[in-house]
Each structure stands twice: as C-alpha cells, then as structure tokens.
Coordinates of C-alpha atoms and ligand atoms in Angstrom, one line a residue:
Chain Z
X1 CA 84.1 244.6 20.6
X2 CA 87.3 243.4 19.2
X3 CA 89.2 246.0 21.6
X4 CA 87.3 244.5 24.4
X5 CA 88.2 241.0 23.3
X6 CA 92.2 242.0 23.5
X7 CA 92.1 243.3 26.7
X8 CA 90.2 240.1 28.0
X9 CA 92.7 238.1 26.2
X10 CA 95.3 240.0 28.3
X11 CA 95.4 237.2 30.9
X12 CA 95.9 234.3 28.6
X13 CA 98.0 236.4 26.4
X14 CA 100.6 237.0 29.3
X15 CA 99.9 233.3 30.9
X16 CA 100.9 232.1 27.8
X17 CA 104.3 233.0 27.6
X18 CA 104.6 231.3 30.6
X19 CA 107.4 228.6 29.5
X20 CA 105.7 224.9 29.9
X21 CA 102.0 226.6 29.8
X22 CA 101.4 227.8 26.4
X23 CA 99.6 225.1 24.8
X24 CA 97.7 224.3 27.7
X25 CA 97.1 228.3 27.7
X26 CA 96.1 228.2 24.1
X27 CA 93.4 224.8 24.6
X28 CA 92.1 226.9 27.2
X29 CA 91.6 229.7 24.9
X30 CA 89.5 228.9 22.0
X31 CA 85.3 228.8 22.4
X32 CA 85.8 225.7 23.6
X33 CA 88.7 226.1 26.3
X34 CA 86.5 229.1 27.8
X35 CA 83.2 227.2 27.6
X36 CA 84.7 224.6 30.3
X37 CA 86.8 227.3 32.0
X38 CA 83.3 228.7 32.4
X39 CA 81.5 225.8 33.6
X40 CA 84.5 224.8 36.0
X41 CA 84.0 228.1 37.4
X42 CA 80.0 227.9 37.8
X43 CA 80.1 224.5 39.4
X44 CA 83.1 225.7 41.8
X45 CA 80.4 229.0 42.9
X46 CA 77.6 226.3 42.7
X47 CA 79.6 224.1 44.9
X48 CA 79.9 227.6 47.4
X49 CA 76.6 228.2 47.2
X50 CA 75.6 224.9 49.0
X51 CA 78.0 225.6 51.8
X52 CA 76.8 228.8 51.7
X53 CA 73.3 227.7 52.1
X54 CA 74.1 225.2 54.4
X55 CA 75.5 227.4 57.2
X56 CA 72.7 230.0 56.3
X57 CA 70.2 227.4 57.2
X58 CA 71.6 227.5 60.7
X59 CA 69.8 230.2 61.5
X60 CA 66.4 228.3 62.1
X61 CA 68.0 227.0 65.0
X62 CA 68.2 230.2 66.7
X63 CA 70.4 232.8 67.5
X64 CA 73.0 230.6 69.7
X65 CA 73.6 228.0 67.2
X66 CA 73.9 230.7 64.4
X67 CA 76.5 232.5 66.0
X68 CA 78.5 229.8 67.2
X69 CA 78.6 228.9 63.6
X70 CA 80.0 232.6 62.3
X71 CA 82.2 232.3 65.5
X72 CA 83.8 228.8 64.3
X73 CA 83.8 230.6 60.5
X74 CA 86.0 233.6 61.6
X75 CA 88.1 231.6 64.0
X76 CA 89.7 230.0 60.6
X77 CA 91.3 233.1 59.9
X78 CA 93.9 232.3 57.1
X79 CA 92.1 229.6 55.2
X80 CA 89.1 231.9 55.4
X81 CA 90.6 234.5 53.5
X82 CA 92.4 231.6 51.4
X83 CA 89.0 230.3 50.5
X84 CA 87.4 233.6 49.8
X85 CA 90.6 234.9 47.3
X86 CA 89.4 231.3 45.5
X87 CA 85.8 232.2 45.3
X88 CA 86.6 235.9 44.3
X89 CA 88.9 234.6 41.5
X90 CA 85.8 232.0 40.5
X91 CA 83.7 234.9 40.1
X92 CA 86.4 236.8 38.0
X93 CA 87.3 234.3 36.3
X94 CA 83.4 233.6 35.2
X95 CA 82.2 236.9 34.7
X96 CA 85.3 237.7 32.4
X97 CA 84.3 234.5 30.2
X98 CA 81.0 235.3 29.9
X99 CA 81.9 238.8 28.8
X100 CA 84.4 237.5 26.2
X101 CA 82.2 234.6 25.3
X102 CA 79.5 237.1 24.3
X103 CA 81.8 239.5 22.6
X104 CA 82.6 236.9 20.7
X105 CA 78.8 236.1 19.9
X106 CA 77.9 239.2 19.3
X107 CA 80.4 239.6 17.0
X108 CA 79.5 236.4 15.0
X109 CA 75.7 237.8 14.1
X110 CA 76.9 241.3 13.7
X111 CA 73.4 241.8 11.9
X112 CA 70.2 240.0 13.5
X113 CA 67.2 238.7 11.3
X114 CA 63.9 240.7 10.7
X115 CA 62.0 237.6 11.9
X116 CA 63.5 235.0 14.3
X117 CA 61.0 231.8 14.9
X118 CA 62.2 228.8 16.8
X119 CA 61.3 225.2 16.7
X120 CA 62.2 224.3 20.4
X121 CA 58.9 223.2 22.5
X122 CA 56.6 226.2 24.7
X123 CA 59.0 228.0 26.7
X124 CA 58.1 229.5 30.0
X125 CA 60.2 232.4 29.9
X126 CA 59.6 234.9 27.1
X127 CA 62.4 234.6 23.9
X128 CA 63.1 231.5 24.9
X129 CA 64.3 229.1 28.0
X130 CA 67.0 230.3 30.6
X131 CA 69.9 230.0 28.2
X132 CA 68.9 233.6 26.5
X133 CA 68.7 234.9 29.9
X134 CA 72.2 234.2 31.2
X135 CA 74.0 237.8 30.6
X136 CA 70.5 239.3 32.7
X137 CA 70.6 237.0 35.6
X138 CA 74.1 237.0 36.0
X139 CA 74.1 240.5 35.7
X140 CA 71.2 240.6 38.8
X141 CA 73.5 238.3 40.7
X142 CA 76.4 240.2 40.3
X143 CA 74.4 243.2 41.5
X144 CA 73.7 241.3 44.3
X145 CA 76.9 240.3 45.0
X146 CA 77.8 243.5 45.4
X147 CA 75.0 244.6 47.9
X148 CA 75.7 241.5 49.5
X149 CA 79.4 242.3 50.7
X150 CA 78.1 245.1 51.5
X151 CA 75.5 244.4 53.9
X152 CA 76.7 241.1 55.3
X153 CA 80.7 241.5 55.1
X154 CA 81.0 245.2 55.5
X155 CA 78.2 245.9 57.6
X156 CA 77.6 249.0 55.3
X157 CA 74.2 248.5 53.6
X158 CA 72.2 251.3 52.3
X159 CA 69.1 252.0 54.9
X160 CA 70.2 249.0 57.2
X161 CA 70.5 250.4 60.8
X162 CA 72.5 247.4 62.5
X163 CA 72.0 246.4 66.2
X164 CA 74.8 247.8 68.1
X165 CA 78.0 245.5 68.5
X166 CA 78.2 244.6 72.1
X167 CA 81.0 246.5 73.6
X168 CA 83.7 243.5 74.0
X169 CA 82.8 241.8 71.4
X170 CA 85.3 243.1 69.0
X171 CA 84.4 242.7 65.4
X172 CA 82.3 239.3 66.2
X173 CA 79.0 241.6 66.0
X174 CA 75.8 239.3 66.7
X175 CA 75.4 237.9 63.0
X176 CA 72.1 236.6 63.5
X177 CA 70.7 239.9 64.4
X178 CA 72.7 241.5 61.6
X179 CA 71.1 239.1 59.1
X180 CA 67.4 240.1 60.4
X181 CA 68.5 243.4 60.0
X182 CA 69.4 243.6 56.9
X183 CA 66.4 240.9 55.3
X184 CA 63.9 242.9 57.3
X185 CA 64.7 246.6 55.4
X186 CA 62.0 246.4 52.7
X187 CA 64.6 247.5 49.6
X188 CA 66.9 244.3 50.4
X189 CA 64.4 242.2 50.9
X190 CA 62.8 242.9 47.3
X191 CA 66.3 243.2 46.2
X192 CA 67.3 239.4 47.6
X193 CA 64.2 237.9 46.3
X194 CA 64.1 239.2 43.0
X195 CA 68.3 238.3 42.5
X196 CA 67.5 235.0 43.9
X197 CA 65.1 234.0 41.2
X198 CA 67.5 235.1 39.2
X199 CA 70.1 232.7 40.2
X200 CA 67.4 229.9 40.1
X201 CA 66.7 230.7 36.5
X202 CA 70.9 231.8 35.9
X203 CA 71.8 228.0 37.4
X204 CA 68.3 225.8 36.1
X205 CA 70.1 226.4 32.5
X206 CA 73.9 226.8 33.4
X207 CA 74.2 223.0 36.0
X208 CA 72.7 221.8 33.0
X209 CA 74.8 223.0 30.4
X210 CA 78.3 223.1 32.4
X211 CA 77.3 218.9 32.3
X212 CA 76.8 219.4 28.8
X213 CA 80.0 221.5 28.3
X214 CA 81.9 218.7 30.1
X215 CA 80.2 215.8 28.0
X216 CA 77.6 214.6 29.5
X217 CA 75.2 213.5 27.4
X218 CA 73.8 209.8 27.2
X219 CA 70.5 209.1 26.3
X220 CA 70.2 207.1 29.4
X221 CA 71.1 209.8 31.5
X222 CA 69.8 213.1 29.8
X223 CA 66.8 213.1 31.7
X224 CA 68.0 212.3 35.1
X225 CA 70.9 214.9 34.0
X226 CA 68.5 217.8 33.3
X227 CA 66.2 217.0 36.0
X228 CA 68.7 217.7 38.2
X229 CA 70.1 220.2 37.4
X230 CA 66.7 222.1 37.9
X231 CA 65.9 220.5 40.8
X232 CA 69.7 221.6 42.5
X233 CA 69.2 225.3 41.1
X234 CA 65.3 225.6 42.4
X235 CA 66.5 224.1 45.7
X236 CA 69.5 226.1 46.0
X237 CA 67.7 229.6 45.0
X238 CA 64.5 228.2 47.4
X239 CA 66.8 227.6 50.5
X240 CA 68.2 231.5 50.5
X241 CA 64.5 232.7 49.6
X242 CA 63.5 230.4 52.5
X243 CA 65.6 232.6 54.8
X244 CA 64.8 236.0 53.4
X245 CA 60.9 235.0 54.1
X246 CA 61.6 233.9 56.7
X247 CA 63.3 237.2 58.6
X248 CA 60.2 238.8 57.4
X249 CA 58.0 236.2 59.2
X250 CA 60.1 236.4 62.7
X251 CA 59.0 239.0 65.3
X252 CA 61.5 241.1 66.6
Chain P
X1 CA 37.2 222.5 0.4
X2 CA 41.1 223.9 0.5
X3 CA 41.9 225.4 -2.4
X4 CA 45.0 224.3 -4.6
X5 CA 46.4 227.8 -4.7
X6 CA 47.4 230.6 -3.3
X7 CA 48.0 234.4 -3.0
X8 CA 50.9 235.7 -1.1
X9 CA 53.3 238.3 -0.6
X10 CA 56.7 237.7 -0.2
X11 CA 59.0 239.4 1.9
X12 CA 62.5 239.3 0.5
X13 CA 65.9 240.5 1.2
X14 CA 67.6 242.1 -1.7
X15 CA 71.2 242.4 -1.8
X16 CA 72.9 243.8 -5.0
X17 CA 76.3 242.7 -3.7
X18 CA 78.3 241.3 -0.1
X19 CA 78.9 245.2 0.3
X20 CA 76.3 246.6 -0.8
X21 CA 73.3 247.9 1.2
X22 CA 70.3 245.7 1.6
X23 CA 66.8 245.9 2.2
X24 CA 63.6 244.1 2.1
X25 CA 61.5 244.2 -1.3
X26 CA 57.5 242.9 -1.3
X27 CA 56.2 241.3 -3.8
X28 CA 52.7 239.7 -4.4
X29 CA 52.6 236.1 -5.9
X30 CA 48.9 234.8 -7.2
X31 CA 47.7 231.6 -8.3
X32 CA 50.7 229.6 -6.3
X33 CA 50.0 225.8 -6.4
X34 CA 50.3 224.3 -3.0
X35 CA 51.9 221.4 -4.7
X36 CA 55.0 222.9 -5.4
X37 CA 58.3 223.2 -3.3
X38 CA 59.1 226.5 -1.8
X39 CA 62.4 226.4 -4.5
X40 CA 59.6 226.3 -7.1
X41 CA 57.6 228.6 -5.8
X42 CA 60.3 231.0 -5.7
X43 CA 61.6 229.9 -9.6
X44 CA 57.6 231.4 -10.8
X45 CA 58.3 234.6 -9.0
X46 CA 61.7 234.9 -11.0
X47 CA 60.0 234.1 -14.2
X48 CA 57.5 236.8 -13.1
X49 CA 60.2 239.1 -12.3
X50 CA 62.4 238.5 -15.7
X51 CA 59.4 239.0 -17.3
X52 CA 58.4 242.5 -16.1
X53 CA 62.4 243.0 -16.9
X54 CA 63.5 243.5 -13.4
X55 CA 66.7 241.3 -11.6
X56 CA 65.6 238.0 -10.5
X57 CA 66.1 236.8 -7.1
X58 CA 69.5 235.0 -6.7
X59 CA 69.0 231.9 -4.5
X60 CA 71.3 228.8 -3.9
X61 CA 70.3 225.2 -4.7
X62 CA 71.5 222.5 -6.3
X63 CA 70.1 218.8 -5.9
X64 CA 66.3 219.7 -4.7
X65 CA 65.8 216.4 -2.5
X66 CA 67.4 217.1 0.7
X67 CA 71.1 215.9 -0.1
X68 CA 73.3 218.6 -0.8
X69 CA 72.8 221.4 1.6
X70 CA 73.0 224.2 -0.5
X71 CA 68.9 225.8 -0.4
X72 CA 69.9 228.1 2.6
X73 CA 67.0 230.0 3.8
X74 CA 65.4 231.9 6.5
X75 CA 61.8 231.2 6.6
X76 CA 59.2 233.4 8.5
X77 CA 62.4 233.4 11.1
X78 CA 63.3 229.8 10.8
X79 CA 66.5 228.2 8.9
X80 CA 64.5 225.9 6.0
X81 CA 60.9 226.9 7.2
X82 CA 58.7 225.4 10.0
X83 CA 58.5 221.8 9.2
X84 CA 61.5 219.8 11.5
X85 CA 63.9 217.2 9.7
X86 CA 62.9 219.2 6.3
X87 CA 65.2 221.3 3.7
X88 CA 63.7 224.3 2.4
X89 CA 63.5 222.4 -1.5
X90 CA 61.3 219.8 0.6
X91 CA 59.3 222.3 1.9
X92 CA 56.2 222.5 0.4
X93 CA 53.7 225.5 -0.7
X94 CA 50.8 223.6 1.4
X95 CA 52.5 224.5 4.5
X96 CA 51.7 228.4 3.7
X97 CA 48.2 229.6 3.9
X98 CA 46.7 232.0 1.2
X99 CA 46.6 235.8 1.9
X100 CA 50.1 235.2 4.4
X101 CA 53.2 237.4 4.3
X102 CA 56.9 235.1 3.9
X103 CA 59.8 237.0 5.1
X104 CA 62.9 235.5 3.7
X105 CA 66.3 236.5 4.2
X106 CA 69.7 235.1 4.0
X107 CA 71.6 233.0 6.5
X108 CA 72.8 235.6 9.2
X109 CA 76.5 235.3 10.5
X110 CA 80.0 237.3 10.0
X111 CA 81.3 234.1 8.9
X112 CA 78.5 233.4 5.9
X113 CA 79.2 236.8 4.1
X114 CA 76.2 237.7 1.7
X115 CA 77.4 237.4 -1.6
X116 CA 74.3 238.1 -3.9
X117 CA 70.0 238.7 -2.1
X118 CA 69.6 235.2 -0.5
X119 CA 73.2 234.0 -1.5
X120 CA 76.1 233.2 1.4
X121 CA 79.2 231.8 1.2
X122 CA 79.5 228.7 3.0
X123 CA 83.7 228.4 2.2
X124 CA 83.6 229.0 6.3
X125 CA 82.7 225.1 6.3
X126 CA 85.0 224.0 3.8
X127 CA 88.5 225.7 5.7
X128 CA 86.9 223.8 8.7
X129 CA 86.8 220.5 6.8
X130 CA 90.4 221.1 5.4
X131 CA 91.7 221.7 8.6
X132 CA 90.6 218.1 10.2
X133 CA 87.5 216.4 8.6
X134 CA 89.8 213.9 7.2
X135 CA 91.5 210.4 7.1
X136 CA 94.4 210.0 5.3
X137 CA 94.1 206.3 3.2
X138 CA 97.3 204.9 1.9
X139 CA 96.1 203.7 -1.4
X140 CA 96.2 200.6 -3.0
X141 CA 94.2 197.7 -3.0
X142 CA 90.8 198.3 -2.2
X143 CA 90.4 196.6 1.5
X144 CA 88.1 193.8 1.9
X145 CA 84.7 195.7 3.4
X146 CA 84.3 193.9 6.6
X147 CA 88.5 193.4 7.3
X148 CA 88.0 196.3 9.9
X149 CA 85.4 195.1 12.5
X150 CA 83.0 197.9 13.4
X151 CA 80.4 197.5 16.3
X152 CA 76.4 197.6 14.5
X153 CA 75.8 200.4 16.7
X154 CA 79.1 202.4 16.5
X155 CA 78.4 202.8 12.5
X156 CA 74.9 203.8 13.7
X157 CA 76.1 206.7 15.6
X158 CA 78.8 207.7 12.8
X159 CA 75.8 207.7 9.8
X160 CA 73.6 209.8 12.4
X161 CA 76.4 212.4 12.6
X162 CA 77.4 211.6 8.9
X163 CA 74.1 212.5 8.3
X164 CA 74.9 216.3 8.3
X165 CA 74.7 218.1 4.8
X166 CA 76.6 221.0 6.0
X167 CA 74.0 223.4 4.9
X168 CA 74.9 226.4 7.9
X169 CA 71.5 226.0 9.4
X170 CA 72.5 225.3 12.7
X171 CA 74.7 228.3 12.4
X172 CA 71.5 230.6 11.5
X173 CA 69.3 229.2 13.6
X174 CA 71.8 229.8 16.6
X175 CA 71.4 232.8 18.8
X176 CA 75.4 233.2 18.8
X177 CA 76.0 232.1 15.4
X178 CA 78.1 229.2 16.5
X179 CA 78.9 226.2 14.1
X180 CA 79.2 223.8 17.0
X181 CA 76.5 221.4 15.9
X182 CA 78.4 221.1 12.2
X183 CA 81.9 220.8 14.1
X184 CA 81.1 218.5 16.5
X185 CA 79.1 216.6 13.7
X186 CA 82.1 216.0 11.6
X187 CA 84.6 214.9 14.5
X188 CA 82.1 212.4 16.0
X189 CA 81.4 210.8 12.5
X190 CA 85.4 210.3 12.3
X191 CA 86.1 209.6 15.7
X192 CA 83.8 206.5 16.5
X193 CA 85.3 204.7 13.8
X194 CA 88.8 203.1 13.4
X195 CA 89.8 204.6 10.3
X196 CA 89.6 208.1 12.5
X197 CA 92.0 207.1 15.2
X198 CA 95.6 208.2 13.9
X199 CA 94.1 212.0 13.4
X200 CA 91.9 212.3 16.3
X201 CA 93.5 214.3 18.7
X202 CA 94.9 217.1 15.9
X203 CA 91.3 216.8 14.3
X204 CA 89.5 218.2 17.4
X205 CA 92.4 220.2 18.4
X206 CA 92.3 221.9 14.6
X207 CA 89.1 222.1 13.9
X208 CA 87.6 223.8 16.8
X209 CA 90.9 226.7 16.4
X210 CA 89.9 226.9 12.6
X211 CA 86.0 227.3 13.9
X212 CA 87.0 230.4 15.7
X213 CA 89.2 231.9 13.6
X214 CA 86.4 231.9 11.0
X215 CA 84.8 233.8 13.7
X216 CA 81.6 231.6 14.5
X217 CA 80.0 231.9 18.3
X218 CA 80.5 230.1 21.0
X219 CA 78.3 227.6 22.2
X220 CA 75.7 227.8 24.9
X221 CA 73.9 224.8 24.7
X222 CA 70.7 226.2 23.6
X223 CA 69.7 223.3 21.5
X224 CA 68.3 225.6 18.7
X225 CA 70.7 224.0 15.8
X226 CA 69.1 220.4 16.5
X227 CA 65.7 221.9 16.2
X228 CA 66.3 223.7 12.7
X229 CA 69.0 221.2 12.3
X230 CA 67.5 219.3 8.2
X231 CA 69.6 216.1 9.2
X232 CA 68.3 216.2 13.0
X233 CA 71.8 215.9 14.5
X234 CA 71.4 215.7 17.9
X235 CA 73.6 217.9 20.5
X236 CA 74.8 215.1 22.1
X237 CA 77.7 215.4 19.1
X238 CA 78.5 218.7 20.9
X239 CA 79.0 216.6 24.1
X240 CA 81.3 214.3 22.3
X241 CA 82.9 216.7 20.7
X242 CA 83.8 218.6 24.3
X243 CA 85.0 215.1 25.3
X244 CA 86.7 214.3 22.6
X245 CA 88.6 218.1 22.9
X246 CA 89.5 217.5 26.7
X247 CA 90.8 214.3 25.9
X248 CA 93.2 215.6 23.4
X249 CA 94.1 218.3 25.8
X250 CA 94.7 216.3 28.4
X251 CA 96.2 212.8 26.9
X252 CA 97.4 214.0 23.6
X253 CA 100.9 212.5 22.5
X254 CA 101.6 215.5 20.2
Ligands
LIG301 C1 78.3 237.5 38.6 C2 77.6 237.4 37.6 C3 77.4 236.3 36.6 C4 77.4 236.5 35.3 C5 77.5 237.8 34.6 C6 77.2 235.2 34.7 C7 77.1 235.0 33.3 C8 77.0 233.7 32.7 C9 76.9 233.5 31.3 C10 76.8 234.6 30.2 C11 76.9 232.2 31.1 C12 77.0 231.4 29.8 C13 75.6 231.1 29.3 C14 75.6 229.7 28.7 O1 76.5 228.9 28.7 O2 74.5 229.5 28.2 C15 77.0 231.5 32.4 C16 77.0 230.2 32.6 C17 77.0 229.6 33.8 N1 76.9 230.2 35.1 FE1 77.0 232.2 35.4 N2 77.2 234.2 35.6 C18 77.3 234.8 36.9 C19 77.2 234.2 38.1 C20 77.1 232.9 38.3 C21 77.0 232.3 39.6 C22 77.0 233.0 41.0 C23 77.0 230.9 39.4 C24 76.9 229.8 40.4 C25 76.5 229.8 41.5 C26 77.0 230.7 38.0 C27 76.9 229.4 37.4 C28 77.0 229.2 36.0 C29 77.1 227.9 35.4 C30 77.2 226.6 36.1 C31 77.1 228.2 34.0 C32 77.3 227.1 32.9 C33 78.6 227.0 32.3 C34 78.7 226.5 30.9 O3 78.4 225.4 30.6 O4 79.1 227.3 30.1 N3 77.1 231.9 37.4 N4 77.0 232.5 33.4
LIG302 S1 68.8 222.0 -2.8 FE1 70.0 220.4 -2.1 S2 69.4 220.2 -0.1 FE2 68.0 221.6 -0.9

C-alpha cells in the first residue's frame, strides 16, 4: 500500500517542485485536496456525459441526422483531439485519486471489526447505499470504457462484424449503422446495460457527494441537493440505456 | 411480564498488549439487571472475573453521563451500541434481550492503536487539537460577556459543533476510518465565531495536514459518523469544513 501511495504521489511530488506551485501542490495533496480534485474531475466526465448523451440521442432521428452530427464532430479536427486529451486526463486524473484515496483508507482500518452494524436508514443496495459501491462501479465503468473505444472509436470490438465503409468515404464509416452494430451483438449489449447501471449507481452517490465535497450543504437545500443529484445520474444512465434498447428494438 | 434480568454471553476482545495478539474470549453473565448501564454491566463481569482470579477486562471511562468521551466501544458492530445520540455509559442493559450474544471490541483504526482489550489511544485527537483547535487570548481583564456581538443563531451552530466529546466514534463507525466529522467539528465551532478569525485560515490548513499524517481516511461522504456520532454532529460541519479549506487555499494572506 504505502509503495503504491509513493508512486501515485509521483505527480504531485514532481509538480511540486515546480517554483510558484508548491503550496498550491501541497493543498491539493492532503485527503482533502484530492477529495475536490476528485469531485472536479467527476463533474468535468459528468459534464461529458451529457454532451455525450446529447449527440447520442440524435440517433432517434434517423440515420441522416445522426451522421451529419459525427460528420460535424470529426470536421473539428484539432479541438476534437484537444477536448478528448482533457477528458482522458479527467479520467486519469480520477481513477488515480480514487486509487490513492482508497490506499489511504485501507490503510487507516488496517484490521476490520468482527461485527459491523450501521444506524443509517434501509438501504437498497446490500452493505450499504452507493457510497460503498464506488471502487465496483467505477471499476465496471472503466471496463467499459475500455470496450467502448474499442467498439465505437476503433471500430475493433470483439464479435462486432461492422457494415462495410463505403468505398469513398474515407474513415467517415456510417456511424449510425456502426452503433446498431455494435448494441445489437448480444455480449455488448449485456455488457452496456449492466456498466450503465453502474454508472447510475457510481454517479446517484458521487453528484451528490462532489456537492458535498465542494460545500454544499444547507438545510434549505439538502433535499433539493440530493434529489438531484439522483435524478441527473438516473437520467443520465437512462438516456444511454434508452439507446442500447433501443438498437435491440429497431429492425434491420 | 419482562423480566428485570438477564443471561448473556459476552463476546469480548482480549488484548494483553498494543502488540500483542488478540482474540475474542466468551463469557456467560447471569442475573444481569436491565437497569444498569452497559459500563456497569461490564464492572459485574470484572468482579466475576477477579473473583475466579483471572485478568479483568480493561475498558476506558471516566465521567459515566455522556460528557467526556472516553467509554469507547463497539457494540454488536456499532460505535456506543444501537441507541442514536447515546454514549455507551448511557446505554442501558434493557436494550439487550436475555439469552443474546454482545460482541464488543475496540475502536478499529491505525491511528487508535490498542493499548490494553477494549483500550485505544485517542492521543490521535489531541496532536489534531494542538495543531489548530485554538484561539490565542491575550490575557488580562476578563472582557465584559456581551462586548463581542454574536448573532443568536451563529452561537447556535458553534454549541452544535461544540457539542462533540471527541470520543473517536465517528472514526469507528466510518468505513475508511476517517476523523472528518471530529475535524470539521472543531474548525466550525471556532470559525463561526469572532474570537476564531485571526487563526482560521492556518487552523484548517493545519489541522486537516495533521489529520493525515496521523493516518486517518479520507472522507466519502457516507454519513455513517453522524449516525453513530453520541453528540449527533451533523455532516454539514464536513461541508463547512471543505469550504472553510478552499477558502484558505484560495484567499489565504499567509
Ligand atoms: C473509470 C472508472 C472510475 C473509477 C474507478 C471511479 C472511482 C470513484 C471512487 C472510488 C470515488 C470516491 C467515492 C466517494 O467519494 O464516495 C468516486 C467518486 C466520484 N466519481 Fe468516480 N470513478 C470512475 C469513473 C467515473 C465517471 C465516468 C464519472 C462521471 C461521469 C465519475 C464521477 C464521480 C463523481 C462525481 C464522484 C464524487 C467525487 C467526490 O465527492 O469525491 N466517476 N469515483
Ligand atoms: S464515560 Fe464519559 S462519556 Fe461515557
């Protein structure tokens, strides 16, 4: 644990050497600094996720108006990739946290009770709400983060034979049929669904608690506060399920 | 008709030392009056045990009404038993039904060593305090009470957070160990009021860097210590306490 800590600690080691950064560097460091590092992070790949969702909702208006999105996507070229290095450093950035946040943790209650009760009202998840199911879902998500490049970026998923690209068409393949083929292979579909309910139950805790990290908390507000945050993450999570049912639903 | 007593067996972690191994030892306890605290409960079983000739169970306490923190337990898996807003020396035997099985063990967490069976040490708290929970008072005269104008509901939210008896329970109770409720507890208490102003940017700024490097968790807003919490602080302390950090971090003149 502790050797995993140091080399986590790399970063923020060399950053803060960085003349004028340190004690910002340091701040950032502690539980604290990496508890709003981490919710920055989440709400930035929240924030994605509704763009995300947003274009993928295009598809219900048919092939045409789905492709001329993906066309106008691609045609941004440079601030495409710009905006992708951001998200990929979001997702670093978060992953590493939660790895060294729970290293830390773990670390703390180095030996666990023989009994562990709680007071906290009926739970629908097992051991608890969300919040002891953050290192599972996020793992599920990350999993499908990777079968996601893969199938949608790549065009490499396992088992996914993809319509052929038309011969001029260069690498603008016909995304809408590329998306069907992929959501229509049983594996991915069971794959997307069950890593989507993940992120609802990964993000019904963590909008929630990145408020919380950032201070938000007022009795006048908490329950507007918590409700939406698990309205956002069930509507977020229900849009992409949305889709994946529906290229099951959709003839040919 | 209940009866006034009861038969149990108790559960209990013996530790002959903080590096010693431990274990858990049974023992059955008859004719226990359901009138008497969980503390007392625990003082016959001693007596039992001192009797037969064997080590008693050491256990911390001190004032046995809910004041001073010390009666650190884990109860059938909860920090000061089941009741909410309750100490385990307020506890009483009435809670328990005859024929049950208590498992009790010591607060869990690197930073609360075992020193002795039920026994941790709690100095964790006190290098935290040193580090920020403070004002310094040029002495003197003692200041007229009302010379420093405090809003009714200001000194409301300061006793609420001054409430906390620094007993480690939200540090047990918590999945990662972490002694954010008690942290955040002690800055909010200082930093609503006026006399906290001149330290409050260092206080956050120290006390959170002390909290870690007494190697408590990291927070993830489980709510768990304000369930077990004796004094019912409430998380939103946590929230102040992130505001209060980002604020120094930001604005600090230091
Ligand atoms: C790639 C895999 C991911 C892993 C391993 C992961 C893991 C975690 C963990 C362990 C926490 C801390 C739990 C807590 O504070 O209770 C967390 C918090 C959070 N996650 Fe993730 N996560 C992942 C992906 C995501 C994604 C894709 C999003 C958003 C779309 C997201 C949004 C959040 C938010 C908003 C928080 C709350 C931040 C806070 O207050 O600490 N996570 N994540
Ligand atoms: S013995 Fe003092 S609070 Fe329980």
């Amino acid at each position: 644990m502790s050797a995993l800590l140091r080399i986590l600690g790399l970063p923020a080691l060399f950053l803060s050497k960085v003349p004028g950064l340190g004690s910002v560097i340091r701040a950032l460091s502690t539980s604290v600094g990496q508890k709003l590092l981490m919710a920055t992070s989440g709400l930035s790949l929240v924030d994605f996720l509704i763009v995300h969702l947003g274009g993928n909702l295009q598809l219900y208006a048919g092939e045409e108006v789905f492709n001329a999105y993906a066309a106008k996507l691609h045609s941004l070229g440079p601030l495409l990739a710009i905006a992708e290095i951001g998200l990929f450093s979001m997702f670093a950035l978060h992953i590493g946290l939660a790895v060294s946040t729970a290293a830390m943790n773990s670390t703390a209650r180095a030996s666990s009770y023989a009994m562990k009760q709680t007071k906290q009202g009926l739970f629908v998840l097992p051991s608890g709400g969300a919040s002891n199911w953050m290192m599972v879902t996020g793992l599920l998500i990350f999993v499908f983060l990777v079968s996601h490049i893969l199938d949608m970026k790549l065009k490499k998923g396992f088992g996914v034979s993809y319509p052929p690209a038309a011969a001029d068409a260069g690498d603008a393949t016909n995304a809408f049929q590329n998306v069907k083929a992929v959501l229509q292979h049983p594996p991915h579909a069971i794959l997307y669904f069950v890593c989507l309910i993940a992120l609802g139950i990964h993000l019904s805790h963590g909008i929630r608690s990145a408020l919380q990290t950032f201070g938000l908390n007022h009795k006048n507000w908490n329950f507007i506060l918590r409700w939406t945050g698990f309205l956002l993450a069930w509507a977020i999570a229900g849009g992409f399920i949305s889709v994946v049912a529906w290229a099951l639903a959709v003839k040919n | 008709m209940s009866s006034d007593t009861l038969n149990l067996t108790l559960r209990v972690w013996r530790q002959a030392g903080p590096d010693k191994p431990g274990g858990f030892c049974d023992y059955q306890l008859e004719g226990v009056s359901t009138h008497m605290s969980f503390l007392e409960m625990l003082d016959v079983l001693n007596e039992k045990l001192i009797a037969a000739g064997d080590e008693p169970v050491a256990f911390d306490h001190d004032c046995r009404e809910g004041i001073c923190g010390m009666c650190s337990l884990m109860i059938n898996g909860q920090a000061h038993g089941p009741d909410r807003g309750t100490t385990t020396c307020q506890l009483h035997m009435r809670r328990f039904a005859s024929g049950e099985t208590i498992t009790i063990e010591p607060w869990r967490a690197s930073p609360f060593p075992v020193v002795r069976d039920l026994v941790v040490n709690r100095s964790a708290f006190d290098r935290i305090i040193q580090s920020g929970g403070f004002v310094s008072v040029n002495t003197g005269n003692a200041p007229d009470g009302n010379c420093i104008p405090v809003p009714g509901h200001r000194q409301e939210i300061a006793m609420d957070a001054a409430a906390c008896i620094g007993c480690g329970a939200c540090v047990a109770a918590c999945k990662n160990a972490s002694a954010m409720l008690f942290v955040s507890a002690k800055v909010s208490q200082l930093s609503i009021l006026p006399q906290g102003q001149p330290e409050r940017a260092g206080r956050v700024l120290n006390m959170v860097a002390q909290m870690d490097k007494e190697g408590f968790g990291s927070c993830t807003n489980t709510s768990e210590c304000e369930a077990a919490c004796p004094a019912e602080i409430s998380v939103s302390h946590i929230a102040r306490l992130n505001r209060e950090y980002m604020k120094a971090l930001i604005f600090a003149d230091r």
